[in-house]
Coordinates of C-alpha atoms and ligand atoms in Angstrom, one line a residue:
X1 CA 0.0 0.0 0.0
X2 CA 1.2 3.7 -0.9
X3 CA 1.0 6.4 1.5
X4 CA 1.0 10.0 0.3
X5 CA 2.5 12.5 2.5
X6 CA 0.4 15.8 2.7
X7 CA 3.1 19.0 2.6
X8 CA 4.2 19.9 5.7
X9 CA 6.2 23.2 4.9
X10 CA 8.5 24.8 7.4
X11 CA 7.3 28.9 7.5
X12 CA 9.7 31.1 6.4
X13 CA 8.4 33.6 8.4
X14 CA 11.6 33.1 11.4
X15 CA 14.1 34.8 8.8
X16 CA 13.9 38.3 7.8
X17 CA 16.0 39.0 4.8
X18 CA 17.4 42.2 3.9
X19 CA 17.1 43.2 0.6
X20 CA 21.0 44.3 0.8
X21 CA 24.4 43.0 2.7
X22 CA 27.5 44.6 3.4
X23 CA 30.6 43.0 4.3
X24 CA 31.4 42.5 7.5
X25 CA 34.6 44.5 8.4
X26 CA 35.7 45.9 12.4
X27 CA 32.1 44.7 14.1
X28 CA 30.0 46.2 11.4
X29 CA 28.6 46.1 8.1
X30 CA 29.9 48.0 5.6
X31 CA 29.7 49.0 2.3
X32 CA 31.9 47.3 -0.2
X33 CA 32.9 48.1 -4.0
X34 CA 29.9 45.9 -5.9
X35 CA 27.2 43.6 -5.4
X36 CA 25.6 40.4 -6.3
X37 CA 22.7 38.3 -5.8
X38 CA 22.0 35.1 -4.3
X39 CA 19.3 33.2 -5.2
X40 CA 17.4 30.2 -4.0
X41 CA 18.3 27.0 -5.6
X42 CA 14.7 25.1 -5.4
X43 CA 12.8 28.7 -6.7
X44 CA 15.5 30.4 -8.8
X45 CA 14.1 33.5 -6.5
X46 CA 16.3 36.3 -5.8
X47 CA 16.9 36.4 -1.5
X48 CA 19.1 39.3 -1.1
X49 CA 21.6 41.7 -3.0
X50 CA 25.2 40.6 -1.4
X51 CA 28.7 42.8 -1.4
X52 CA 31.6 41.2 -3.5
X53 CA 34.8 42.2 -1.8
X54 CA 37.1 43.8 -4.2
X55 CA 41.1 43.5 -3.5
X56 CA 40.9 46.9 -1.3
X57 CA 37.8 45.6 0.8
X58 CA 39.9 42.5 1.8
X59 CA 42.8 44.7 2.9
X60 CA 40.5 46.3 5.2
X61 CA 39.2 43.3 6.8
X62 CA 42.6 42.3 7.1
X63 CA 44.0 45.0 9.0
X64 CA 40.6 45.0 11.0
X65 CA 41.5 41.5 11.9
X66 CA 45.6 42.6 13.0
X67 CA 44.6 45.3 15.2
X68 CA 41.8 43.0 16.5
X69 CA 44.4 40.4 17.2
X70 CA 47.0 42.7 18.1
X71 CA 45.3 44.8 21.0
X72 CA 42.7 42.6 22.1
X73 CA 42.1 39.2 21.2
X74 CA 45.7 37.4 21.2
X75 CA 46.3 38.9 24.7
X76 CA 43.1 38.0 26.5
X77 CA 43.3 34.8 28.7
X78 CA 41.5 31.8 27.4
X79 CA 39.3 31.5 29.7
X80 CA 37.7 34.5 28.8
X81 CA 38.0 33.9 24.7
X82 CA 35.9 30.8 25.9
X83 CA 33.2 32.7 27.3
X84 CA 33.0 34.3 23.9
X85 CA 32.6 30.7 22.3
X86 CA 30.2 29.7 25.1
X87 CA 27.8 32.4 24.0
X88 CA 28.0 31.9 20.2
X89 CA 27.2 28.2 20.8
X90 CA 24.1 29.7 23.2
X91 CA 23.1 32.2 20.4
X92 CA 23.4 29.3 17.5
X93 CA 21.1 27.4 19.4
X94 CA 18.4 30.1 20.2
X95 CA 18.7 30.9 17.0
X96 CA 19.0 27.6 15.4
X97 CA 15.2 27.5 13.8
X98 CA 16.2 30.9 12.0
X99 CA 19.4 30.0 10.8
X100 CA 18.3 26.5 9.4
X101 CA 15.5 28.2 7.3
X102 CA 17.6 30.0 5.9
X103 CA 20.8 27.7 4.9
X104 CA 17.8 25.5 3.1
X105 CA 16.7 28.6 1.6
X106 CA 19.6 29.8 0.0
X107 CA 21.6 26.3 -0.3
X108 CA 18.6 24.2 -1.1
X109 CA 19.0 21.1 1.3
X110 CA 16.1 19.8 2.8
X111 CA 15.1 21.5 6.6
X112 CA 15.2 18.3 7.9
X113 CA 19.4 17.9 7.5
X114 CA 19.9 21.8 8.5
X115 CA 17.8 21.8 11.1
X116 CA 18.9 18.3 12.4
X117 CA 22.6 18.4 11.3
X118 CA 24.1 21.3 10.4
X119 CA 23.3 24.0 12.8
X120 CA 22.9 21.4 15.8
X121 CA 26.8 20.4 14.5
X122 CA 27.7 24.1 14.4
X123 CA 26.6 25.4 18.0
X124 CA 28.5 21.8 19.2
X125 CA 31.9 22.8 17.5
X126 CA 31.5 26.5 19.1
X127 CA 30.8 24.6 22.6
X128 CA 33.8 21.8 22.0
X129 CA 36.2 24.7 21.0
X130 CA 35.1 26.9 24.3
X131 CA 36.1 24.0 26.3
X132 CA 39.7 24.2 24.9
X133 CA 40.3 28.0 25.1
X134 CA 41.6 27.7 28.5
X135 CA 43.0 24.5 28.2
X136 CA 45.5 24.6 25.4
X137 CA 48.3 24.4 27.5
X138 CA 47.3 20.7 28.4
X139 CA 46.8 19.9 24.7
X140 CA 50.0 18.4 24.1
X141 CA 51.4 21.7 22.6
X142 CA 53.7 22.8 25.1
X143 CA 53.1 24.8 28.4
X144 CA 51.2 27.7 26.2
X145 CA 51.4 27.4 22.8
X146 CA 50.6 31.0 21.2
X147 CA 48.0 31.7 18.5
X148 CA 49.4 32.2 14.7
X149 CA 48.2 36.1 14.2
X150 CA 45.2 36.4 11.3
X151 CA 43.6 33.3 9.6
X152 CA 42.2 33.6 6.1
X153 CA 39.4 31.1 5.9
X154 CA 37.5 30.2 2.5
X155 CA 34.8 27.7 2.5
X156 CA 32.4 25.9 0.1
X157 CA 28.6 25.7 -0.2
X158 CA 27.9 22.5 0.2
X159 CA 27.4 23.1 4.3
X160 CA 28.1 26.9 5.0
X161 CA 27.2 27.5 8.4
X162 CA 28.5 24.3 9.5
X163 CA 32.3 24.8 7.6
X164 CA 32.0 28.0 9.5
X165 CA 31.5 26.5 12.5
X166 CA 34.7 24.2 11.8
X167 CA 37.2 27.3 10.5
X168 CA 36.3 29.5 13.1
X169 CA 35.8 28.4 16.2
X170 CA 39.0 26.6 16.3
X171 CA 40.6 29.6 15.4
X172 CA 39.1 32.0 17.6
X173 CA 39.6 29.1 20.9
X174 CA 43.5 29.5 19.8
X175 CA 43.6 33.3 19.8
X176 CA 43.8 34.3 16.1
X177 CA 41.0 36.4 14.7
X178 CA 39.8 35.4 11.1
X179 CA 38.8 36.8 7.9
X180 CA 36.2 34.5 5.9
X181 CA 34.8 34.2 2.8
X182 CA 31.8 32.1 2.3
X183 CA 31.3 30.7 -1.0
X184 CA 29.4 32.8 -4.0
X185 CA 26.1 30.5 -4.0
X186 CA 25.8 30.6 -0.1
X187 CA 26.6 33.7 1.9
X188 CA 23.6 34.5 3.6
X189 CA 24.3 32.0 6.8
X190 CA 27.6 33.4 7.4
X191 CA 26.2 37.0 7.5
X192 CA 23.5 36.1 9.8
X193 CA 26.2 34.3 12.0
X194 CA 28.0 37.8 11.8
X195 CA 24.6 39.4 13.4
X196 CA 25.2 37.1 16.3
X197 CA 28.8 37.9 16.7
X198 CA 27.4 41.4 17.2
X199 CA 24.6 40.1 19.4
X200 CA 27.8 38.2 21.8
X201 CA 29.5 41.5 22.2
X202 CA 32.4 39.9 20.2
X203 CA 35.4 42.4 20.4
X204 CA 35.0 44.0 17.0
X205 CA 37.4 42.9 13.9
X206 CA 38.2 39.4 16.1
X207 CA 35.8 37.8 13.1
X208 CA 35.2 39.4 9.4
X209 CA 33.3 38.3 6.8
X210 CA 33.7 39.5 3.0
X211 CA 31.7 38.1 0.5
X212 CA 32.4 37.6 -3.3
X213 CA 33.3 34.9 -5.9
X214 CA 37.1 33.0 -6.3
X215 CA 38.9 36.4 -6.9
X216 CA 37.6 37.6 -3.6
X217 CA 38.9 34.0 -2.3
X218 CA 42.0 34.7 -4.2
X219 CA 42.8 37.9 -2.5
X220 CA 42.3 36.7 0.8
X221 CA 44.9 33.9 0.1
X222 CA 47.4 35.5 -1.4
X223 CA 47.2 38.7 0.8
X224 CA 50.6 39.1 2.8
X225 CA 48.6 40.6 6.0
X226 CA 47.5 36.7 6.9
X227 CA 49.9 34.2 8.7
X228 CA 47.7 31.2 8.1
X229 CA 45.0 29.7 5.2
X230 CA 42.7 27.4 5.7
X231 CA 40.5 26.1 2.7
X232 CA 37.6 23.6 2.1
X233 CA 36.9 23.1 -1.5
X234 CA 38.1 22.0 -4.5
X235 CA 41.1 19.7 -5.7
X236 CA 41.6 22.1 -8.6
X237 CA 41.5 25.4 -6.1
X238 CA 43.5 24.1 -3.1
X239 CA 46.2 23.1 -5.3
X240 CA 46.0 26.8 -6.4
X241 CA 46.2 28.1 -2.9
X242 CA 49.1 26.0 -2.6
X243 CA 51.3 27.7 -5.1
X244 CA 49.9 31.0 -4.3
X245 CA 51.1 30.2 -0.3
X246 CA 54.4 28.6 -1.5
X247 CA 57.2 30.2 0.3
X248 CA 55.7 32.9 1.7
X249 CA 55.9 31.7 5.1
X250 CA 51.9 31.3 5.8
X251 CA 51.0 27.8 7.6
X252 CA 48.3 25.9 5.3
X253 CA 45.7 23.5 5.5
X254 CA 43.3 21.7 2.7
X255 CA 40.5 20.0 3.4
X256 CA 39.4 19.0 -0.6
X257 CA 37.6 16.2 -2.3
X258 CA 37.0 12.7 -2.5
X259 CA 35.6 10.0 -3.7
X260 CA 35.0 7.4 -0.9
X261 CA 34.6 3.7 -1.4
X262 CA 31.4 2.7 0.5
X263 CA 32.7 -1.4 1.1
X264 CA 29.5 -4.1 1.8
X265 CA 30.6 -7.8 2.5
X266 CA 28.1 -10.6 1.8
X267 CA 27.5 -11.1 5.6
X268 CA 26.4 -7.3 6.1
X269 CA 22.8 -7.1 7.3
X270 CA 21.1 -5.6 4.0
X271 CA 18.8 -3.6 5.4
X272 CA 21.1 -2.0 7.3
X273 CA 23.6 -1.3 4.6
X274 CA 21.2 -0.6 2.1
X275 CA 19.8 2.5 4.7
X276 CA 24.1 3.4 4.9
X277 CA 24.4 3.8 1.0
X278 CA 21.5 5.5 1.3
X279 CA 22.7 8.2 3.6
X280 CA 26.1 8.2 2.4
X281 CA 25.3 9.2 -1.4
X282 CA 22.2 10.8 -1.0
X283 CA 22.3 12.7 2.2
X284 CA 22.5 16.5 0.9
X285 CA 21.9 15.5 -2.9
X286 CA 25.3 14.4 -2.0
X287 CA 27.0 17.6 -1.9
X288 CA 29.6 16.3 0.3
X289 CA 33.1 15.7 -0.1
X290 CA 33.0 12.6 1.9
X291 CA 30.1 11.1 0.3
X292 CA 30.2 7.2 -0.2
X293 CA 30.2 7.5 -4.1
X294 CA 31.7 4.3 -5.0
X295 CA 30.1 1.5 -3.6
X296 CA 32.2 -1.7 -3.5
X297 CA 29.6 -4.8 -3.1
X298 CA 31.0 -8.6 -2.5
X299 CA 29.4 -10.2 -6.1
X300 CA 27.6 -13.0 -3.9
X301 CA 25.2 -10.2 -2.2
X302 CA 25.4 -7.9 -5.6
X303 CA 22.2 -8.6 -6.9
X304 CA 20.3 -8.7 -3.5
X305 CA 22.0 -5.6 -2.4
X306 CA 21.2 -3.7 -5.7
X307 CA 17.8 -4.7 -5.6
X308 CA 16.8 -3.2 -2.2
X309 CA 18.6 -0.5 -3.0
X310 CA 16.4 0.6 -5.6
X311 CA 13.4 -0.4 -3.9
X312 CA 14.7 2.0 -1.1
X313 CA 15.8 4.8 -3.4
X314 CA 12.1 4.6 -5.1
X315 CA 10.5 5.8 -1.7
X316 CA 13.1 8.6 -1.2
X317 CA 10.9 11.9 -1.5
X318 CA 12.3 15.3 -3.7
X319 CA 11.0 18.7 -3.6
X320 CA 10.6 21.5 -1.5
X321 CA 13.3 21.9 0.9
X322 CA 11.4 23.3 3.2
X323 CA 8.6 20.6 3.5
X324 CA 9.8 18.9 6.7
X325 CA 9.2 15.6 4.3
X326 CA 11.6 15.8 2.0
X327 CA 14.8 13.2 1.5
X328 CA 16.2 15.2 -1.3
X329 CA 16.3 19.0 -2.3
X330 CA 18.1 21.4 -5.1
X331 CA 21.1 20.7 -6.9
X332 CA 23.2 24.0 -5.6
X333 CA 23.6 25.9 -8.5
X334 CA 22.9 25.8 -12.0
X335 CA 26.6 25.3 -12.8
X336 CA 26.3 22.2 -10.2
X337 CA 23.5 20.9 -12.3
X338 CA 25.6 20.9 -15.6
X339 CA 28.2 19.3 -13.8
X340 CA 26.2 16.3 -12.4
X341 CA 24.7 16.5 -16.2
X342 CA 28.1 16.3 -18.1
X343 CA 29.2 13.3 -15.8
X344 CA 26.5 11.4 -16.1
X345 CA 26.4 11.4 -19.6
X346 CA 30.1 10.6 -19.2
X347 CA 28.9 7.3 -18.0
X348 CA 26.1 6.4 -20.2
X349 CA 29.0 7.2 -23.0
X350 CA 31.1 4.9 -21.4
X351 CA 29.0 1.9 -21.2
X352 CA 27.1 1.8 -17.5
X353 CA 23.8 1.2 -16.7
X354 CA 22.1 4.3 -15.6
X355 CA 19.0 3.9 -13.2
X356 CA 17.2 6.9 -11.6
X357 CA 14.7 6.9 -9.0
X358 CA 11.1 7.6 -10.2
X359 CA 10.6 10.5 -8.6
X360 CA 8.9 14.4 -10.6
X361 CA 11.4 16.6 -11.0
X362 CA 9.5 20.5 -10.4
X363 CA 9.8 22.8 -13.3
X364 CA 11.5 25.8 -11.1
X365 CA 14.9 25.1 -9.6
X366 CA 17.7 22.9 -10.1
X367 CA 17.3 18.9 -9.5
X368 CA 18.5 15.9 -10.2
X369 CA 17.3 12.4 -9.2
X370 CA 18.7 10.1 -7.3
X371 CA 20.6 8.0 -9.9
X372 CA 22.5 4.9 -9.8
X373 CA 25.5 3.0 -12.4
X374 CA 25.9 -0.2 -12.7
X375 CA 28.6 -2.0 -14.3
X376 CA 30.9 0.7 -14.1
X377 CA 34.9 -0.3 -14.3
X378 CA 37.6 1.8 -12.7
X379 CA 38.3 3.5 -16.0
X380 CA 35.0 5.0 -16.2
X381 CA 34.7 8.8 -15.4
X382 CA 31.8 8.3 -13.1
X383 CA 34.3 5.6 -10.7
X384 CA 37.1 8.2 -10.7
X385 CA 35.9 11.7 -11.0
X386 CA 33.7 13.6 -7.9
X387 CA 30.5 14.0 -8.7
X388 CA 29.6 15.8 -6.1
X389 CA 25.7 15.3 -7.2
X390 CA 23.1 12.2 -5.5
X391 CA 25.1 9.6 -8.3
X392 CA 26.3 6.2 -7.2
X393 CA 28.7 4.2 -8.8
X394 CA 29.0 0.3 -8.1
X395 CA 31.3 -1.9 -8.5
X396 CA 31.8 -5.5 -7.3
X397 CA 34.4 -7.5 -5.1
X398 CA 35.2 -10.9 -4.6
X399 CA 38.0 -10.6 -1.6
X400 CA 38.6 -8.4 0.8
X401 CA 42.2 -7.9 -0.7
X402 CA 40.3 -6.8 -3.8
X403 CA 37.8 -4.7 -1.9
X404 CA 41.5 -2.7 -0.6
X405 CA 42.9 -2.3 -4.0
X406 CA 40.0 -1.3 -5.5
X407 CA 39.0 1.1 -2.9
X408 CA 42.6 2.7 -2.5
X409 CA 42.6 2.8 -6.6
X410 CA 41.7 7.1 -6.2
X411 CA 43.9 10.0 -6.3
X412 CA 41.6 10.7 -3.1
X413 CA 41.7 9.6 0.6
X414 CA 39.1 11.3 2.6
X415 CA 36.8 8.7 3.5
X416 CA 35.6 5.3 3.3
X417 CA 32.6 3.0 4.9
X418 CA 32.9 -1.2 6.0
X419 CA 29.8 -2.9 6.5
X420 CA 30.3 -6.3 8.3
X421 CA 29.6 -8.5 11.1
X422 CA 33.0 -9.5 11.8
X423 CA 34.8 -6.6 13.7
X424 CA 38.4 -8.4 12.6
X425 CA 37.3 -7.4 9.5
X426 CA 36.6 -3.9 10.4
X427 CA 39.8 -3.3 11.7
X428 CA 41.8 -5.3 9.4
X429 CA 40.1 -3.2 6.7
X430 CA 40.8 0.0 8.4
X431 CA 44.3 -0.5 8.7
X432 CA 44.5 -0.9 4.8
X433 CA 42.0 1.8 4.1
X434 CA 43.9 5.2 2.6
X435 CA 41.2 7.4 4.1
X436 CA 41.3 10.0 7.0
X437 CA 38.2 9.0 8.1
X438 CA 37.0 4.9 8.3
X439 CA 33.3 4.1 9.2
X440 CA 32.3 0.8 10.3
X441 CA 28.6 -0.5 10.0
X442 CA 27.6 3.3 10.2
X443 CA 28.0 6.4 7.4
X444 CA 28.3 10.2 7.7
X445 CA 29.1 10.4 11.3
X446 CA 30.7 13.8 12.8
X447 CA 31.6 14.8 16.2
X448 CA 33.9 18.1 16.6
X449 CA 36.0 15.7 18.9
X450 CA 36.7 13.7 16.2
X451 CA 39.6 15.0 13.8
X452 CA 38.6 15.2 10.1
X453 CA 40.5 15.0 6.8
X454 CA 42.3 13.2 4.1
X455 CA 45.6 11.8 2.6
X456 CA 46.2 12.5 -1.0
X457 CA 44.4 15.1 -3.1
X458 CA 41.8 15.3 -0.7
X459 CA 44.3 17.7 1.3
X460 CA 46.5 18.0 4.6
X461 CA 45.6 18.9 8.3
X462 CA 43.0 17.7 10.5
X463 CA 40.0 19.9 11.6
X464 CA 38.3 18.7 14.8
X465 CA 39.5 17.0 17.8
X466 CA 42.9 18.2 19.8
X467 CA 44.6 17.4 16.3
X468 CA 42.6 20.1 14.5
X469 CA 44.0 23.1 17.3
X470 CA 47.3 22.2 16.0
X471 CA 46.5 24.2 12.7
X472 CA 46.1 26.9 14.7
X473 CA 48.6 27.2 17.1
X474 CA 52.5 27.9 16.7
X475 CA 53.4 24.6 17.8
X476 CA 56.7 24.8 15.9
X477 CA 58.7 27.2 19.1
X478 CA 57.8 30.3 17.3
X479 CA 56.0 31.1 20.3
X480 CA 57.2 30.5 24.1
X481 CA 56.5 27.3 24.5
Ligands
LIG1 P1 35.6 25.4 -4.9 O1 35.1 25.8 -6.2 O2 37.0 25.0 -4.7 O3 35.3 26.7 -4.0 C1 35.5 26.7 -2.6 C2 35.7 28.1 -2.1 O4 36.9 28.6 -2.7 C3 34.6 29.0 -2.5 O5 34.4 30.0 -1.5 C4 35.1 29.6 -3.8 O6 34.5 30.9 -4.1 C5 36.6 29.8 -3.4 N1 37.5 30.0 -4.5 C6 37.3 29.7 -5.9 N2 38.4 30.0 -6.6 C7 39.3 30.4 -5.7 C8 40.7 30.9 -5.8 N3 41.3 30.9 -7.0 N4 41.4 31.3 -4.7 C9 40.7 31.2 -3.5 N5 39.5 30.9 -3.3 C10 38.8 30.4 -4.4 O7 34.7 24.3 -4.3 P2 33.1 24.2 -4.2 O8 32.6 23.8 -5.6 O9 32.6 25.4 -3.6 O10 32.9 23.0 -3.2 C11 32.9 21.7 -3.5 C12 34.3 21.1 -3.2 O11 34.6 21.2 -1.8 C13 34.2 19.6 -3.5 O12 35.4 19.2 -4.1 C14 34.2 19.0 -2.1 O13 34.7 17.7 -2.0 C15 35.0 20.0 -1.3 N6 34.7 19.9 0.1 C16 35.7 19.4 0.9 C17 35.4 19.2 2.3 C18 36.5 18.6 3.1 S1 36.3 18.8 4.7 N7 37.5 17.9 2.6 C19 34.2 19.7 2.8 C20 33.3 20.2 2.0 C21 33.6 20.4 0.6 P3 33.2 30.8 -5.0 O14 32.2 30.0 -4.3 O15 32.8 32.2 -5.1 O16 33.6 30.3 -6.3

């Protein structure tokens, strides 16, 4: 029997929009060279008019953020930078109903994932991180490590508020002040979380936010003001950032793509697994850089495995974002969209089996649904490339040796998923596994305790965790430890 779901739309009515943003620069908004717009990805309806920061608007924030760090914020004892943490996290979470209408509204993932992950996941890094402020000396860092001066920070838009969360509290729990840039497509949450930095009294220039596009990003990087970067996003861009930081003396750290092997064994419970392919490809139209995109199944349980699959798939719900129903929302962008397209076609090209769940598609908006390839090889685009789109790619095992070389067989090492009974397995799995991060029997799990990032192309440094202060500290004896 088929139930229908009657809509049950989140209101809207929580976030009030301005028509026009300025960048945020010394504690307040200000008016920047030119402007943009950012639209909603489900609707194609304009939100807001935002500020693109122009070389000389960057300059400002930085020097905002020196004298920030310089007369107030590298001096003050942690324990008081902590309270400052404290009530962000207090704020994020009074205003967590606000701020997770409005990343679906301008990012286009369903309510249910911001309002359940990502802002819950943001107020929890700013509590972890006050919890370290006064601690750092007990980190394993020395006596007192000391901060690194200004951080430049750019992120992606696959979870804005949330890669905030994970560039800035860090940062501001070690004693730096930062200067972000959100990405193009998403800036709205970052200048909301800029309100509240107002609302916590935060000293002002400690945290600036410019918006723009990649020259804005570019700017920030390769500005001579800022002692460290640290980037989420691209292969192509971070290995930019790279040369553009070469020998100039500025610390570094990527956290860039993937394409993680998602490994199922024949005694995996199906169910089970089938609900951890699900979540690991599809959660976020699987805008996310550790996304289980290949999925390796042992050939005994292949057909089984594929067939529940798409059973499962064919119940997954697409639409509005803000129906607390939906599985599935908006491709990001309409350059997203043609990315996803071009791949895919890649693989029908190629010689896979394309099947896509039977879901409409609404006329508005960007979308794509949920789509999986079968007998892909390792040659094929669509095994090696990111996607970065709700497309799974399958390929078959017959030992677990095989399972390892195939899933190692990536330029990439961010992630990677076991599903079996036998925990010897698991670990003797793991210890194979090129991957910074290794679930077992589970998919998509974050804690900010838990260090994150990759090996390979898919970058260098850890964010979370005591691991992910060391980015942020001088833990080299530049300072007086
Ligand atoms: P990118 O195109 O690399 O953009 C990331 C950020 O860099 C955006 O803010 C972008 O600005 C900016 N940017 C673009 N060109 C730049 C340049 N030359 N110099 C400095 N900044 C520049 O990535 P994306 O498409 O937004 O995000 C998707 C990628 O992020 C995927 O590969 C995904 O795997 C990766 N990702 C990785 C992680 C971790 S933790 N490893 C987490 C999330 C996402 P505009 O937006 O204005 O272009």
């Amino acid at each position: 029997m088929r139930f229908d779901y009657a809509p049950a739309p989140e209101s809207r009515s929580i976030v009030t929009l301005r028509d026009s943003y300025g960048l945020f620069i010394g504690g307040e908004f200000v008016d920047g060279s030119s402007a943009f717009k950012t639209i909603s990805p489900a609707s194609e309806e304009v939100l807001a008019e935002v500020t693109h920061a122009g070389p000389e608007d960057v300059d400002r924030a930085v020097a905002a953020a020196r004298q920030a760090y310089e007369r107030i914020w590298s001096a003050m004892p942690g324990r008081e930078r902590g309270k400052y943490l404290f009530r962000i996290a207090r704020l994020i979470q009074e205003r967590s109903r606000e701020l997770a209408v409005l990343e679906t509204m301008d990012n286009g993932k369903p309510i249910r994932e911001s309002r359940d992950v990502d802002v819950p996941l943001a107020a929890a890094h700013f509590f972890y991180h006050a919890g370290w402020a006064d601690k750092l000396g007990y980190a394993g860092f020395g006596p007192s490590p000391r901060p690194l001066g200004v951080v430049g920070q750019v992120i992606p838009w696959n979870f804005p508020l949330l890669m905030l969360a994970w560039k800035i509290a860090p940062a501001l729990a070690c004693g730096n002040t930062v200067v972000l840039k959100p990405a193009e497509t998403t800036p709205l949450t970052a200048l909301l979380f800029a309100q509240i930095c107002q609302q916590a009294d935060l000293p002002p220039g400690v945290v600036n936010i410019v918006t723009g596009d990649g020259s804005t990003g570019h700017a920030l990087v390769s500005h001579p003001g800022i002692d460290k970067v640290a980037f989420t996003g691209s292969t192509e861009v971070g290995k930019e950032i790279a040369r553009v930081c070469a020998v100039s003396g500025k610390r570094v750290t990527l956290e860039l793509g993937g394409k993680a092997a998602n490994v199922v064994f024949d005694d995996a419970p199906v169910d089970q697994a089938v609900e951890g392919i699900v979540n690991g490809i599809f959660f976020n139209q699987g805008h996310v850089c550790c996304a289980g995109s290949r999925l390796l199944v042992q050939e005994s349980v292949a057909d089984e495995v594929l067939s529940s699959l798409k059973r499962r798939m064919a119940t997954l719900r697409l639409g509005d974002p803000l129906d607390k129903n939906t599985d599935v929302g908006a491709i990001n962008s309409r350059a997203q969209l043609d990315k996803i397209t071009e791949l895919v076609s890649s693989g029908d090209d190629e010689g896979a089996q394309r099947w896509s769940a039977p879901c409409p598609l609404p006329d508005r908006g960007f979308w794509f649904a949920p789509t999986v390839f079968t007998g892909v090889s390792q040659a094929h685009r669509i095994a090696r490339e990111e996607i970065f789109g709700p497309v799974l790619s399958v390929l078959t095992f017959r030992t677990p040796a095989e399972a390892v070389e195939k899933a190692n067989n990536t330029p990439y090492g961010l992630s990677a998923g076991v599903w079996t009974e036998k925990g010897s397995l698991i670990l003797w799995m793991a210890s194979r596994l090129r991957a910074g991060v290794v679930w077992a029997n589970t998919f998509n799990r974050f804690d900010p305790a838990s260090p994150f990032g990759g090996y390979k192309e898919s970058g260098f440094g850890r964010e979370g965790g005591r691991h992910g202060l060391e980015a942020y500290l001088d833990v080299f004896g530049g300072g007086d430890v």
